[in-house]
């Protein structure tokens, strides 16, 4: 501001006057306050119902929105919904469930071409270490929440964990709710 020769400074020097600083601070506070309100509304949803369809079979899961779930398929960049294998037992083909539960990688050789086409191995890194997760592509993944029903372009990462927070069977990436 001093280089523009504006009469903002009370004294010669490199600083700005206190009233200009106060105005800039006030504008910054308003931007931070209303920006925070706007973004909080966008990601404030915590739970949703996820419906997964494979062929003629369908299952509904209660999902928890996890902003820390950044798991993505490295090839297609699709986000991954981490879901409990037992909750998906009706729709997941048994060979995929066996591999996800820790069966030998040699199981891959015995998979049918349709089953193998649905599978992905996703590298994962957590606080407890690194590993590979088995993910699969479903025929349809739909999310139901207060805004209605929306189809998702995501993969299901299978994990033998039991229920998550609040009796949820899946962890939903926050990026899918925006």
Tab-separated table of N, CA and C in Angstrom:
chain	number	residue	atom	x	y	z
A	1	UNK	N	0.828	-1.196	0.000
A	1	UNK	CA	0.000	0.000	0.000
A	1	UNK	C	0.868	1.254	0.000
A	2	UNK	N	2.009	1.205	0.662
A	2	UNK	CA	2.887	2.365	0.683
A	2	UNK	C	3.464	2.671	-0.685
A	3	UNK	N	3.743	1.642	-1.467
A	3	UNK	CA	4.296	1.853	-2.800
A	3	UNK	C	3.299	2.518	-3.734
A	4	UNK	N	2.011	2.402	-3.430
A	4	UNK	CA	0.986	3.036	-4.254
A	4	UNK	C	0.772	4.494	-3.875
A	5	UNK	N	1.510	4.990	-2.901
A	5	UNK	CA	1.407	6.375	-2.425
A	5	UNK	C	-0.007	6.741	-1.970
A	6	UNK	N	-0.667	5.774	-1.321
A	6	UNK	CA	-1.980	6.067	-0.768
A	6	UNK	C	-1.799	6.667	0.622
A	7	UNK	N	-2.677	7.572	1.013
A	7	UNK	CA	-2.536	8.225	2.327
A	7	UNK	C	-3.081	7.343	3.448
A	8	UNK	N	-2.516	6.137	3.583
A	8	UNK	CA	-3.017	5.197	4.586
A	8	UNK	C	-2.148	5.140	5.827
A	9	UNK	N	-0.920	5.514	5.701
A	9	UNK	CA	0.002	5.409	6.814
A	9	UNK	C	0.016	6.708	7.607
A	10	UNK	N	0.019	6.589	8.930
A	10	UNK	CA	0.053	7.773	9.772
A	10	UNK	C	1.458	8.325	9.890
A	11	UNK	N	2.447	7.468	9.757
A	11	UNK	CA	3.836	7.907	9.887
A	11	UNK	C	4.637	7.298	8.744
A	12	UNK	N	5.765	7.906	8.497
A	12	UNK	CA	6.637	7.369	7.455
A	12	UNK	C	7.151	6.012	7.909
A	13	UNK	N	7.246	5.085	7.000
A	13	UNK	CA	7.758	3.760	7.339
A	13	UNK	C	7.132	2.713	6.459
A	14	UNK	N	7.351	1.488	6.816
A	14	UNK	CA	6.856	0.380	6.003
A	14	UNK	C	5.528	-0.171	6.502
A	15	UNK	N	4.987	0.308	7.586
A	15	UNK	CA	3.767	-0.239	8.166
A	15	UNK	C	2.521	0.452	7.642
A	16	UNK	N	1.372	-0.121	7.985
A	16	UNK	CA	0.094	0.510	7.658
A	16	UNK	C	-0.522	0.983	8.970
A	17	UNK	N	-1.480	1.865	8.837
A	17	UNK	CA	-2.070	2.423	10.052
A	17	UNK	C	-2.944	1.378	10.752
A	18	UNK	N	-3.226	1.643	11.994
A	18	UNK	CA	-4.002	0.712	12.808
A	18	UNK	C	-5.427	0.571	12.285
A	19	UNK	N	-6.026	1.668	11.763
A	19	UNK	CA	-7.411	1.566	11.292
A	19	UNK	C	-7.488	0.738	10.018
A	20	UNK	N	-6.497	0.780	9.157
A	20	UNK	CA	-6.502	-0.056	7.950
A	20	UNK	C	-6.338	-1.522	8.354
A	21	UNK	N	-5.466	-1.782	9.309
A	21	UNK	CA	-5.277	-3.142	9.799
A	21	UNK	C	-6.570	-3.677	10.416
A	22	UNK	N	-7.288	-2.821	11.161
A	22	UNK	CA	-8.543	-3.233	11.782
A	22	UNK	C	-9.593	-3.566	10.724
A	23	UNK	N	-9.685	-2.791	9.658
A	23	UNK	CA	-10.652	-3.047	8.583
A	23	UNK	C	-10.321	-4.363	7.882
A	24	UNK	N	-9.045	-4.584	7.584
A	24	UNK	CA	-8.630	-5.826	6.926
A	24	UNK	C	-8.907	-7.025	7.835
A	25	UNK	N	-8.661	-6.897	9.132
A	25	UNK	CA	-8.922	-7.981	10.080
A	25	UNK	C	-10.415	-8.277	10.165
A	26	UNK	N	-11.254	-7.244	10.145
A	26	UNK	CA	-12.695	-7.421	10.206
A	26	UNK	C	-13.212	-8.143	8.958
A	27	UNK	N	-12.735	-7.741	7.792
A	27	UNK	CA	-13.132	-8.403	6.541
A	27	UNK	C	-12.685	-9.868	6.557
A	28	UNK	N	-11.478	-10.127	7.018
A	28	UNK	CA	-10.960	-11.501	7.094
A	28	UNK	C	-11.799	-12.344	8.051
A	29	UNK	N	-12.217	-11.766	9.169
A	29	UNK	CA	-13.037	-12.501	10.136
A	29	UNK	C	-14.379	-12.886	9.523
A	30	UNK	N	-15.023	-11.953	8.788
A	30	UNK	CA	-16.292	-12.264	8.132
A	30	UNK	C	-16.124	-13.368	7.099
A	31	UNK	N	-15.072	-13.314	6.309
A	31	UNK	CA	-14.828	-14.345	5.291
A	31	UNK	C	-14.621	-15.702	5.959
A	32	UNK	N	-13.838	-15.747	7.014
A	32	UNK	CA	-13.581	-17.008	7.716
A	32	UNK	C	-14.860	-17.555	8.359
A	33	UNK	N	-15.655	-16.692	8.963
A	33	UNK	CA	-16.878	-17.125	9.633
A	33	UNK	C	-17.882	-17.699	8.641
A	34	UNK	N	-18.202	-16.942	7.599
A	34	UNK	CA	-19.210	-17.398	6.641
A	34	UNK	C	-18.686	-18.526	5.760
A	35	UNK	N	-17.401	-18.530	5.463
A	35	UNK	CA	-16.817	-19.646	4.721
A	35	UNK	C	-16.891	-20.931	5.523
A	36	UNK	N	-16.617	-20.852	6.809
A	36	UNK	CA	-16.723	-22.008	7.680
A	36	UNK	C	-18.143	-22.538	7.762
A	37	UNK	N	-19.119	-21.650	7.855
A	37	UNK	CA	-20.528	-22.066	7.870
A	37	UNK	C	-20.904	-22.777	6.576
A	38	UNK	N	-20.445	-22.248	5.440
A	38	UNK	CA	-20.759	-22.820	4.137
A	38	UNK	C	-20.179	-24.228	4.012
A	39	UNK	N	-18.898	-24.393	4.323
A	39	UNK	CA	-18.261	-25.695	4.164
A	39	UNK	C	-18.721	-26.696	5.210
A	40	UNK	N	-19.115	-26.230	6.386
A	40	UNK	CA	-19.618	-27.137	7.406
A	40	UNK	C	-20.927	-27.765	6.953
A	41	UNK	N	-21.787	-26.996	6.304
A	41	UNK	CA	-23.048	-27.535	5.802
A	41	UNK	C	-22.804	-28.588	4.733
A	42	UNK	N	-21.781	-28.391	3.923
A	42	UNK	CA	-21.525	-29.320	2.825
A	42	UNK	C	-21.079	-30.692	3.300
A	43	UNK	N	-20.361	-30.782	4.401
A	43	UNK	CA	-19.849	-32.064	4.865
A	43	UNK	C	-20.361	-32.445	6.247
A	44	UNK	N	-21.466	-31.862	6.688
A	44	UNK	CA	-21.949	-32.130	8.032
A	44	UNK	C	-22.734	-33.432	8.118
A	45	UNK	N	-23.080	-34.015	7.004
A	45	UNK	CA	-23.808	-35.281	7.052
A	45	UNK	C	-22.878	-36.363	7.584
A	46	UNK	N	-23.335	-37.107	8.546
A	46	UNK	CA	-22.476	-38.114	9.172
A	46	UNK	C	-22.862	-39.535	8.774
A	47	UNK	N	-24.137	-39.795	8.529
A	47	UNK	CA	-24.598	-41.141	8.222
A	47	UNK	C	-25.429	-41.132	6.945
A	48	UNK	N	-25.398	-42.245	6.244
A	48	UNK	CA	-26.205	-42.410	5.039
A	48	UNK	C	-26.466	-43.901	4.853
A	49	UNK	N	-27.420	-44.225	4.019
A	49	UNK	CA	-27.704	-45.613	3.666
A	49	UNK	C	-27.139	-45.868	2.281
A	50	UNK	N	-26.357	-46.930	2.161
A	50	UNK	CA	-25.754	-47.300	0.881
A	50	UNK	C	-26.400	-48.594	0.424
A	51	UNK	N	-26.962	-48.588	-0.775
A	51	UNK	CA	-27.568	-49.776	-1.365
A	51	UNK	C	-26.631	-50.300	-2.440
A	52	UNK	N	-26.289	-51.590	-2.354
A	52	UNK	CA	-25.362	-52.208	-3.288
A	52	UNK	C	-26.102	-53.301	-4.041
A	53	UNK	N	-25.982	-53.254	-5.364
A	53	UNK	CA	-26.655	-54.230	-6.217
A	53	UNK	C	-25.616	-55.015	-7.008
A	54	UNK	N	-25.765	-56.339	-6.955
A	54	UNK	CA	-24.954	-57.257	-7.757
A	54	UNK	C	-25.920	-58.230	-8.418
A	55	UNK	N	-26.091	-58.088	-9.716
A	55	UNK	CA	-27.048	-58.937	-10.423
A	55	UNK	C	-28.452	-58.654	-9.920
A	56	UNK	N	-29.127	-59.700	-9.470
A	56	UNK	CA	-30.495	-59.564	-8.952
A	56	UNK	C	-30.523	-59.310	-7.445
A	57	UNK	N	-29.385	-59.432	-6.794
A	57	UNK	CA	-29.328	-59.300	-5.343
A	57	UNK	C	-28.977	-57.871	-4.944
A	58	UNK	N	-29.524	-57.453	-3.792
A	58	UNK	CA	-29.251	-56.108	-3.283
A	58	UNK	C	-29.164	-56.159	-1.768
A	59	UNK	N	-28.283	-55.320	-1.218
A	59	UNK	CA	-28.135	-55.224	0.231
A	59	UNK	C	-28.014	-53.747	0.599
A	60	UNK	N	-28.534	-53.392	1.771
A	60	UNK	CA	-28.447	-52.020	2.275
A	60	UNK	C	-27.535	-52.003	3.495
A	61	UNK	N	-26.650	-51.021	3.532
A	61	UNK	CA	-25.724	-50.858	4.644
A	61	UNK	C	-25.859	-49.466	5.229
A	62	UNK	N	-25.716	-49.370	6.540
A	62	UNK	CA	-25.627	-48.064	7.178
A	62	UNK	C	-24.169	-47.641	7.086
A	63	UNK	N	-23.924	-46.461	6.539
A	63	UNK	CA	-22.554	-45.995	6.318
A	63	UNK	C	-22.274	-44.741	7.136
A	64	UNK	N	-21.043	-44.659	7.602
A	64	UNK	CA	-20.544	-43.508	8.351
A	64	UNK	C	-19.636	-42.699	7.430
A	65	UNK	N	-19.860	-41.400	7.353
A	65	UNK	CA	-19.015	-40.533	6.533
A	65	UNK	C	-17.695	-40.317	7.256
A	66	UNK	N	-16.613	-40.783	6.634
A	66	UNK	CA	-15.286	-40.706	7.235
A	66	UNK	C	-14.417	-39.797	6.381
A	67	UNK	N	-14.138	-38.605	6.875
A	67	UNK	CA	-13.314	-37.660	6.106
A	67	UNK	C	-11.881	-38.149	5.974
A	68	UNK	N	-11.485	-39.125	6.786
A	68	UNK	CA	-10.142	-39.678	6.703
A	68	UNK	C	-10.023	-40.827	5.718
A	69	UNK	N	-11.140	-41.255	5.135
A	69	UNK	CA	-11.109	-42.331	4.150
A	69	UNK	C	-10.705	-41.737	2.800
A	70	UNK	N	-9.422	-41.825	2.485
A	70	UNK	CA	-8.892	-41.297	1.223
A	70	UNK	C	-8.508	-42.418	0.274
A	71	UNK	N	-8.968	-43.633	0.539
A	71	UNK	CA	-8.607	-44.794	-0.260
A	71	UNK	C	-9.185	-44.674	-1.666
A	72	UNK	N	-8.317	-44.832	-2.673
A	72	UNK	CA	-8.717	-44.753	-4.081
A	72	UNK	C	-8.027	-45.845	-4.876
A	73	UNK	N	-8.681	-46.266	-5.944
A	73	UNK	CA	-8.074	-47.191	-6.886
A	73	UNK	C	-6.989	-46.435	-7.637
A	74	UNK	N	-5.740	-46.899	-7.613
A	74	UNK	CA	-4.670	-46.136	-8.268
A	74	UNK	C	-4.793	-46.078	-9.781
A	75	UNK	N	-5.552	-46.982	-10.389
A	75	UNK	CA	-5.669	-46.994	-11.849
A	75	UNK	C	-6.805	-46.099	-12.321
A	76	UNK	N	-7.990	-46.267	-11.741
A	76	UNK	CA	-9.156	-45.498	-12.199
A	76	UNK	C	-9.423	-44.260	-11.361
A	77	UNK	N	-8.758	-44.125	-10.207
A	77	UNK	CA	-8.932	-43.012	-9.265
A	77	UNK	C	-10.336	-42.981	-8.653
A	78	UNK	N	-11.058	-44.089	-8.718
A	78	UNK	CA	-12.366	-44.162	-8.070
A	78	UNK	C	-12.188	-44.250	-6.556
A	79	UNK	N	-13.021	-43.542	-5.797
A	79	UNK	CA	-12.955	-43.667	-4.340
A	79	UNK	C	-13.458	-45.041	-3.908
A	80	UNK	N	-13.013	-45.493	-2.752
A	80	UNK	CA	-13.406	-46.805	-2.236
A	80	UNK	C	-14.236	-46.658	-0.966
A	81	UNK	N	-15.359	-47.337	-0.954
A	81	UNK	CA	-16.186	-47.433	0.245
A	81	UNK	C	-15.701	-48.675	0.984
A	82	UNK	N	-15.205	-48.508	2.202
A	82	UNK	CA	-14.721	-49.647	2.979
A	82	UNK	C	-15.927	-50.287	3.654
A	83	UNK	N	-16.182	-51.553	3.315
A	83	UNK	CA	-17.376	-52.229	3.810
A	83	UNK	C	-17.015	-53.559	4.456
A	84	UNK	N	-17.805	-53.957	5.430
A	84	UNK	CA	-17.606	-55.215	6.128
A	84	UNK	C	-18.015	-56.375	5.224
A	85	UNK	N	-17.167	-57.386	5.118
A	85	UNK	CA	-17.442	-58.536	4.246
A	85	UNK	C	-18.708	-59.263	4.686
A	86	UNK	N	-18.867	-59.452	5.986
A	86	UNK	CA	-20.029	-60.197	6.476
A	86	UNK	C	-21.338	-59.486	6.139
A	87	UNK	N	-21.340	-58.167	6.154
A	87	UNK	CA	-22.553	-57.416	5.821
A	87	UNK	C	-22.882	-57.531	4.326
A	88	UNK	N	-21.877	-57.865	3.518
A	88	UNK	CA	-22.073	-57.988	2.070
A	88	UNK	C	-22.178	-59.435	1.603
A	89	UNK	N	-22.332	-60.380	2.535
A	89	UNK	CA	-22.294	-61.799	2.190
A	89	UNK	C	-23.347	-62.196	1.158
A	90	UNK	N	-24.466	-61.475	1.094
A	90	UNK	CA	-25.522	-61.808	0.131
A	90	UNK	C	-25.160	-61.438	-1.308
A	91	UNK	N	-24.294	-60.433	-1.480
A	91	UNK	CA	-24.010	-59.955	-2.835
A	91	UNK	C	-22.585	-60.232	-3.313
A	92	UNK	N	-21.649	-60.453	-2.397
A	92	UNK	CA	-20.259	-60.691	-2.786
A	92	UNK	C	-20.095	-62.161	-3.161
A	93	UNK	N	-19.559	-62.441	-4.354
A	93	UNK	CA	-19.302	-63.834	-4.721
A	93	UNK	C	-18.342	-64.484	-3.724
A	94	UNK	N	-18.594	-65.741	-3.327
A	94	UNK	CA	-17.743	-66.407	-2.328
A	94	UNK	C	-16.248	-66.399	-2.656
A	95	UNK	N	-15.815	-66.563	-3.910
A	95	UNK	CA	-14.364	-66.519	-4.159
A	95	UNK	C	-13.737	-65.172	-3.800
A	96	UNK	N	-14.450	-64.070	-4.049
A	96	UNK	CA	-13.926	-62.743	-3.707
A	96	UNK	C	-13.865	-62.598	-2.193
A	97	UNK	N	-14.885	-63.080	-1.491
A	97	UNK	CA	-14.901	-62.996	-0.028
A	97	UNK	C	-13.751	-63.800	0.577
A	98	UNK	N	-13.448	-64.971	0.003
A	98	UNK	CA	-12.345	-65.795	0.521
A	98	UNK	C	-11.009	-65.078	0.359
A	99	UNK	N	-10.796	-64.470	-0.794
A	99	UNK	CA	-9.540	-63.747	-1.029
A	99	UNK	C	-9.450	-62.548	-0.091
A	100	UNK	N	-10.564	-61.837	0.120
A	100	UNK	CA	-10.570	-60.668	1.003
A	100	UNK	C	-10.322	-61.056	2.455
A	101	UNK	N	-10.738	-62.251	2.838
A	101	UNK	CA	-10.525	-62.701	4.220
A	101	UNK	C	-9.106	-63.208	4.447
A	102	UNK	N	-8.292	-63.235	3.404
A	102	UNK	CA	-6.892	-63.604	3.605
A	102	UNK	C	-6.494	-64.926	2.994
A	103	UNK	N	-7.304	-65.460	2.083
A	103	UNK	CA	-6.915	-66.703	1.419
A	103	UNK	C	-5.673	-66.438	0.572
A	104	UNK	N	-5.054	-67.474	0.158
A	104	UNK	CA	-3.832	-67.364	-0.635
A	104	UNK	C	-4.087	-66.613	-1.934
A	105	UNK	N	-3.086	-65.885	-2.378
A	105	UNK	CA	-3.194	-65.156	-3.642
A	105	UNK	C	-3.356	-66.136	-4.792
A	106	UNK	N	-2.985	-67.399	-4.585
A	106	UNK	CA	-3.165	-68.423	-5.610
A	106	UNK	C	-4.649	-68.615	-5.923
A	107	UNK	N	-5.550	-68.170	-5.002
A	107	UNK	CA	-6.990	-68.229	-5.257
A	107	UNK	C	-7.367	-67.475	-6.526
A	108	UNK	N	-6.585	-66.443	-6.867
A	108	UNK	CA	-6.899	-65.645	-8.050
A	108	UNK	C	-6.946	-66.502	-9.304
A	109	UNK	N	-6.101	-67.505	-9.381
A	109	UNK	CA	-6.035	-68.354	-10.575
A	109	UNK	C	-7.327	-69.129	-10.785
A	110	UNK	N	-8.049	-69.416	-9.715
A	110	UNK	CA	-9.264	-70.222	-9.834
A	110	UNK	C	-10.525	-69.384	-10.030
A	111	UNK	N	-10.402	-68.071	-10.101
A	111	UNK	CA	-11.579	-67.216	-10.254
A	111	UNK	C	-12.078	-67.242	-11.690
A	112	UNK	N	-13.386	-67.165	-11.845
A	112	UNK	CA	-13.940	-67.070	-13.196
A	112	UNK	C	-13.581	-65.711	-13.786
A	113	UNK	N	-13.677	-65.591	-15.092
A	113	UNK	CA	-13.290	-64.326	-15.731
A	113	UNK	C	-14.200	-63.183	-15.311
A	114	UNK	N	-15.495	-63.443	-15.108
A	114	UNK	CA	-16.418	-62.390	-14.680
A	114	UNK	C	-16.082	-61.920	-13.272
A	115	UNK	N	-15.758	-62.866	-12.386
A	115	UNK	CA	-15.400	-62.518	-11.013
A	115	UNK	C	-14.082	-61.759	-10.976
A	116	UNK	N	-13.103	-62.230	-11.730
A	116	UNK	CA	-11.789	-61.569	-11.747
A	116	UNK	C	-11.884	-60.160	-12.321
A	117	UNK	N	-12.785	-59.966	-13.273
A	117	UNK	CA	-12.968	-58.649	-13.876
A	117	UNK	C	-13.478	-57.623	-12.871
A	118	UNK	N	-14.199	-58.067	-11.877
A	118	UNK	CA	-14.772	-57.179	-10.856
A	118	UNK	C	-13.766	-56.812	-9.769
A	119	UNK	N	-12.690	-57.565	-9.643
A	119	UNK	CA	-11.757	-57.388	-8.526
A	119	UNK	C	-10.649	-56.401	-8.823
A	120	UNK	N	-10.192	-55.751	-7.760
A	120	UNK	CA	-9.026	-54.868	-7.802
A	120	UNK	C	-8.251	-55.090	-6.508
A	121	UNK	N	-6.955	-54.966	-6.573
A	121	UNK	CA	-6.132	-54.943	-5.372
A	121	UNK	C	-5.710	-53.498	-5.146
A	122	UNK	N	-6.074	-52.952	-4.003
A	122	UNK	CA	-5.843	-51.551	-3.689
A	122	UNK	C	-4.760	-51.453	-2.612
A	123	UNK	N	-3.654	-50.762	-2.907
A	123	UNK	CA	-2.657	-50.569	-1.848
A	123	UNK	C	-3.206	-49.612	-0.787
A	124	UNK	N	-3.008	-49.982	0.472
A	124	UNK	CA	-3.520	-49.129	1.547
A	124	UNK	C	-2.414	-48.879	2.566
A	125	UNK	N	-2.490	-47.717	3.164
A	125	UNK	CA	-1.534	-47.339	4.206
A	125	UNK	C	-2.344	-46.786	5.369
A	126	UNK	N	-2.157	-47.393	6.537
A	126	UNK	CA	-2.880	-46.964	7.730
A	126	UNK	C	-1.883	-46.664	8.836
A	127	UNK	N	-2.402	-46.308	9.977
A	127	UNK	CA	-1.536	-46.032	11.123
A	127	UNK	C	-0.836	-47.293	11.608
A	128	UNK	N	-1.413	-48.456	11.295
A	128	UNK	CA	-0.828	-49.711	11.754
A	128	UNK	C	0.093	-50.360	10.730
A	129	UNK	N	0.164	-49.818	9.530
A	129	UNK	CA	1.060	-50.385	8.520
A	129	UNK	C	0.505	-50.277	7.115
A	130	UNK	N	1.174	-50.969	6.215
A	130	UNK	CA	0.786	-50.963	4.806
A	130	UNK	C	0.312	-52.351	4.402
A	131	UNK	N	-0.516	-52.398	3.367
A	131	UNK	CA	-1.002	-53.677	2.884
A	131	UNK	C	-1.804	-53.511	1.609
A	132	UNK	N	-2.466	-54.586	1.229
A	132	UNK	CA	-3.314	-54.578	0.044
A	132	UNK	C	-4.730	-54.937	0.477
A	133	UNK	N	-5.698	-54.234	-0.075
A	133	UNK	CA	-7.099	-54.540	0.190
A	133	UNK	C	-7.738	-55.024	-1.093
A	134	UNK	N	-8.649	-55.959	-0.946
A	134	UNK	CA	-9.403	-56.449	-2.090
A	134	UNK	C	-10.618	-55.551	-2.251
A	135	UNK	N	-10.779	-55.038	-3.448
A	135	UNK	CA	-11.941	-54.202	-3.748
A	135	UNK	C	-12.676	-54.824	-4.923
A	136	UNK	N	-13.925	-54.500	-5.044
A	136	UNK	CA	-14.722	-55.021	-6.160
A	136	UNK	C	-15.629	-53.948	-6.718
A	137	UNK	N	-15.966	-54.124	-7.955
A	137	UNK	CA	-16.882	-53.223	-8.640
A	137	UNK	C	-18.263	-53.866	-8.610
A	138	UNK	N	-19.240	-53.151	-8.109
A	138	UNK	CA	-20.616	-53.647	-8.044
A	138	UNK	C	-21.380	-53.189	-9.287
A	139	UNK	N	-22.533	-53.809	-9.528
A	139	UNK	CA	-23.372	-53.389	-10.659
A	139	UNK	C	-23.989	-52.027	-10.406
A	140	UNK	N	-24.236	-51.710	-9.153
A	140	UNK	CA	-24.793	-50.404	-8.812
A	140	UNK	C	-24.594	-50.104	-7.337
A	141	UNK	N	-24.174	-48.884	-7.046
A	141	UNK	CA	-24.049	-48.421	-5.663
A	141	UNK	C	-24.836	-47.122	-5.571
A	142	UNK	N	-25.807	-47.106	-4.679
A	142	UNK	CA	-26.678	-45.948	-4.529
A	142	UNK	C	-26.625	-45.470	-3.087
A	143	UNK	N	-26.664	-44.158	-2.914
A	143	UNK	CA	-26.651	-43.579	-1.574
A	143	UNK	C	-27.985	-42.890	-1.335
A	144	UNK	N	-28.543	-43.139	-0.153
A	144	UNK	CA	-29.791	-42.496	0.261
A	144	UNK	C	-29.495	-41.633	1.476
A	145	UNK	N	-29.877	-40.367	1.390
A	145	UNK	CA	-29.757	-39.476	2.542
A	145	UNK	C	-30.882	-38.469	2.462
A	146	UNK	N	-30.781	-37.406	3.259
A	146	UNK	CA	-31.868	-36.415	3.294
A	146	UNK	C	-32.052	-35.679	1.973
A	147	UNK	N	-31.073	-35.750	1.084
A	147	UNK	CA	-31.177	-35.072	-0.214
A	147	UNK	C	-31.786	-35.959	-1.287
A	148	UNK	N	-31.963	-37.248	-1.007
A	148	UNK	CA	-32.546	-38.155	-1.978
A	148	UNK	C	-31.618	-39.326	-2.284
A	149	UNK	N	-31.787	-39.914	-3.481
A	149	UNK	CA	-31.000	-41.071	-3.899
A	149	UNK	C	-30.074	-40.645	-5.032
A	150	UNK	N	-28.812	-41.092	-4.941
A	150	UNK	CA	-27.821	-40.738	-5.958
A	150	UNK	C	-26.966	-41.959	-6.240
A	151	UNK	N	-26.665	-42.212	-7.515
A	151	UNK	CA	-25.784	-43.321	-7.865
A	151	UNK	C	-24.340	-42.879	-7.718
A	152	UNK	N	-23.514	-43.765	-7.163
A	152	UNK	CA	-22.109	-43.461	-6.916
A	152	UNK	C	-21.211	-44.224	-7.878
A	153	UNK	N	-20.130	-43.603	-8.265
A	153	UNK	CA	-19.104	-44.258	-9.063
A	153	UNK	C	-17.943	-44.565	-8.121
A	154	UNK	N	-18.032	-45.723	-7.465
A	154	UNK	CA	-17.049	-46.077	-6.436
A	154	UNK	C	-16.824	-47.581	-6.446
A	155	UNK	N	-15.796	-47.994	-5.741
A	155	UNK	CA	-15.508	-49.409	-5.531
A	155	UNK	C	-15.806	-49.768	-4.089
A	156	UNK	N	-16.014	-51.058	-3.831
A	156	UNK	CA	-16.215	-51.544	-2.475
A	156	UNK	C	-14.934	-52.231	-2.014
A	157	UNK	N	-14.278	-51.679	-1.022
A	157	UNK	CA	-13.096	-52.303	-0.431
A	157	UNK	C	-13.586	-53.198	0.691
A	158	UNK	N	-13.295	-54.480	0.592
A	158	UNK	CA	-13.818	-55.463	1.529
A	158	UNK	C	-12.876	-55.631	2.715
A	159	UNK	N	-13.459	-55.594	3.903
A	159	UNK	CA	-12.647	-55.609	5.115
A	159	UNK	C	-13.393	-56.409	6.189
A	160	UNK	N	-12.770	-57.412	6.796
A	160	UNK	CA	-13.445	-58.195	7.844
A	160	UNK	C	-13.364	-57.500	9.206
A	161	UNK	N	-14.120	-56.441	9.386
A	161	UNK	CA	-13.969	-55.638	10.599
A	161	UNK	C	-15.136	-55.698	11.558
A	162	UNK	N	-16.270	-56.168	11.141
A	162	UNK	CA	-17.445	-56.053	12.001
A	162	UNK	C	-18.031	-54.656	11.847
A	163	UNK	N	-18.778	-54.225	12.827
A	163	UNK	CA	-19.410	-52.904	12.728
A	163	UNK	C	-18.438	-51.798	13.091
A	164	UNK	N	-18.594	-50.671	12.392
A	164	UNK	CA	-17.825	-49.477	12.683
A	164	UNK	C	-18.618	-48.652	13.694
A	165	UNK	N	-18.307	-47.377	13.814
A	165	UNK	CA	-18.963	-46.457	14.734
A	165	UNK	C	-20.476	-46.426	14.518
A	166	UNK	N	-21.252	-46.528	15.574
A	166	UNK	CA	-22.709	-46.397	15.495
A	166	UNK	C	-23.382	-47.512	14.742
A	167	UNK	N	-22.892	-48.738	14.858
A	167	UNK	CA	-23.457	-49.899	14.155
A	167	UNK	C	-23.442	-49.737	12.638
A	168	UNK	N	-22.481	-49.032	12.133
A	168	UNK	CA	-22.335	-48.876	10.682
A	168	UNK	C	-21.538	-50.044	10.128
A	169	UNK	N	-21.866	-50.425	8.903
A	169	UNK	CA	-21.150	-51.510	8.244
A	169	UNK	C	-20.221	-51.013	7.153
A	170	UNK	N	-20.165	-49.696	6.937
A	170	UNK	CA	-19.326	-49.151	5.866
A	170	UNK	C	-18.794	-47.780	6.240
A	171	UNK	N	-17.629	-47.451	5.687
A	171	UNK	CA	-17.037	-46.116	5.822
A	171	UNK	C	-17.077	-45.450	4.461
A	172	UNK	N	-17.768	-44.351	4.389
A	172	UNK	CA	-18.003	-43.632	3.156
A	172	UNK	C	-17.039	-42.451	3.048
A	173	UNK	N	-16.299	-42.331	1.945
A	173	UNK	CA	-15.425	-41.147	1.800
A	173	UNK	C	-16.247	-39.870	1.737
A	174	UNK	N	-15.786	-38.831	2.381
A	174	UNK	CA	-16.500	-37.545	2.367
A	174	UNK	C	-16.619	-36.988	0.964
A	175	UNK	N	-15.694	-37.326	0.080
A	175	UNK	CA	-15.735	-36.810	-1.290
A	175	UNK	C	-16.974	-37.294	-2.041
A	176	UNK	N	-17.558	-38.421	-1.643
A	176	UNK	CA	-18.761	-38.919	-2.310
A	176	UNK	C	-20.020	-38.193	-1.882
A	177	UNK	N	-19.968	-37.475	-0.766
A	177	UNK	CA	-21.141	-36.761	-0.269
A	177	UNK	C	-21.222	-35.338	-0.790
A	178	UNK	N	-20.175	-34.837	-1.387
A	178	UNK	CA	-20.169	-33.450	-1.855
A	178	UNK	C	-20.805	-33.351	-3.218
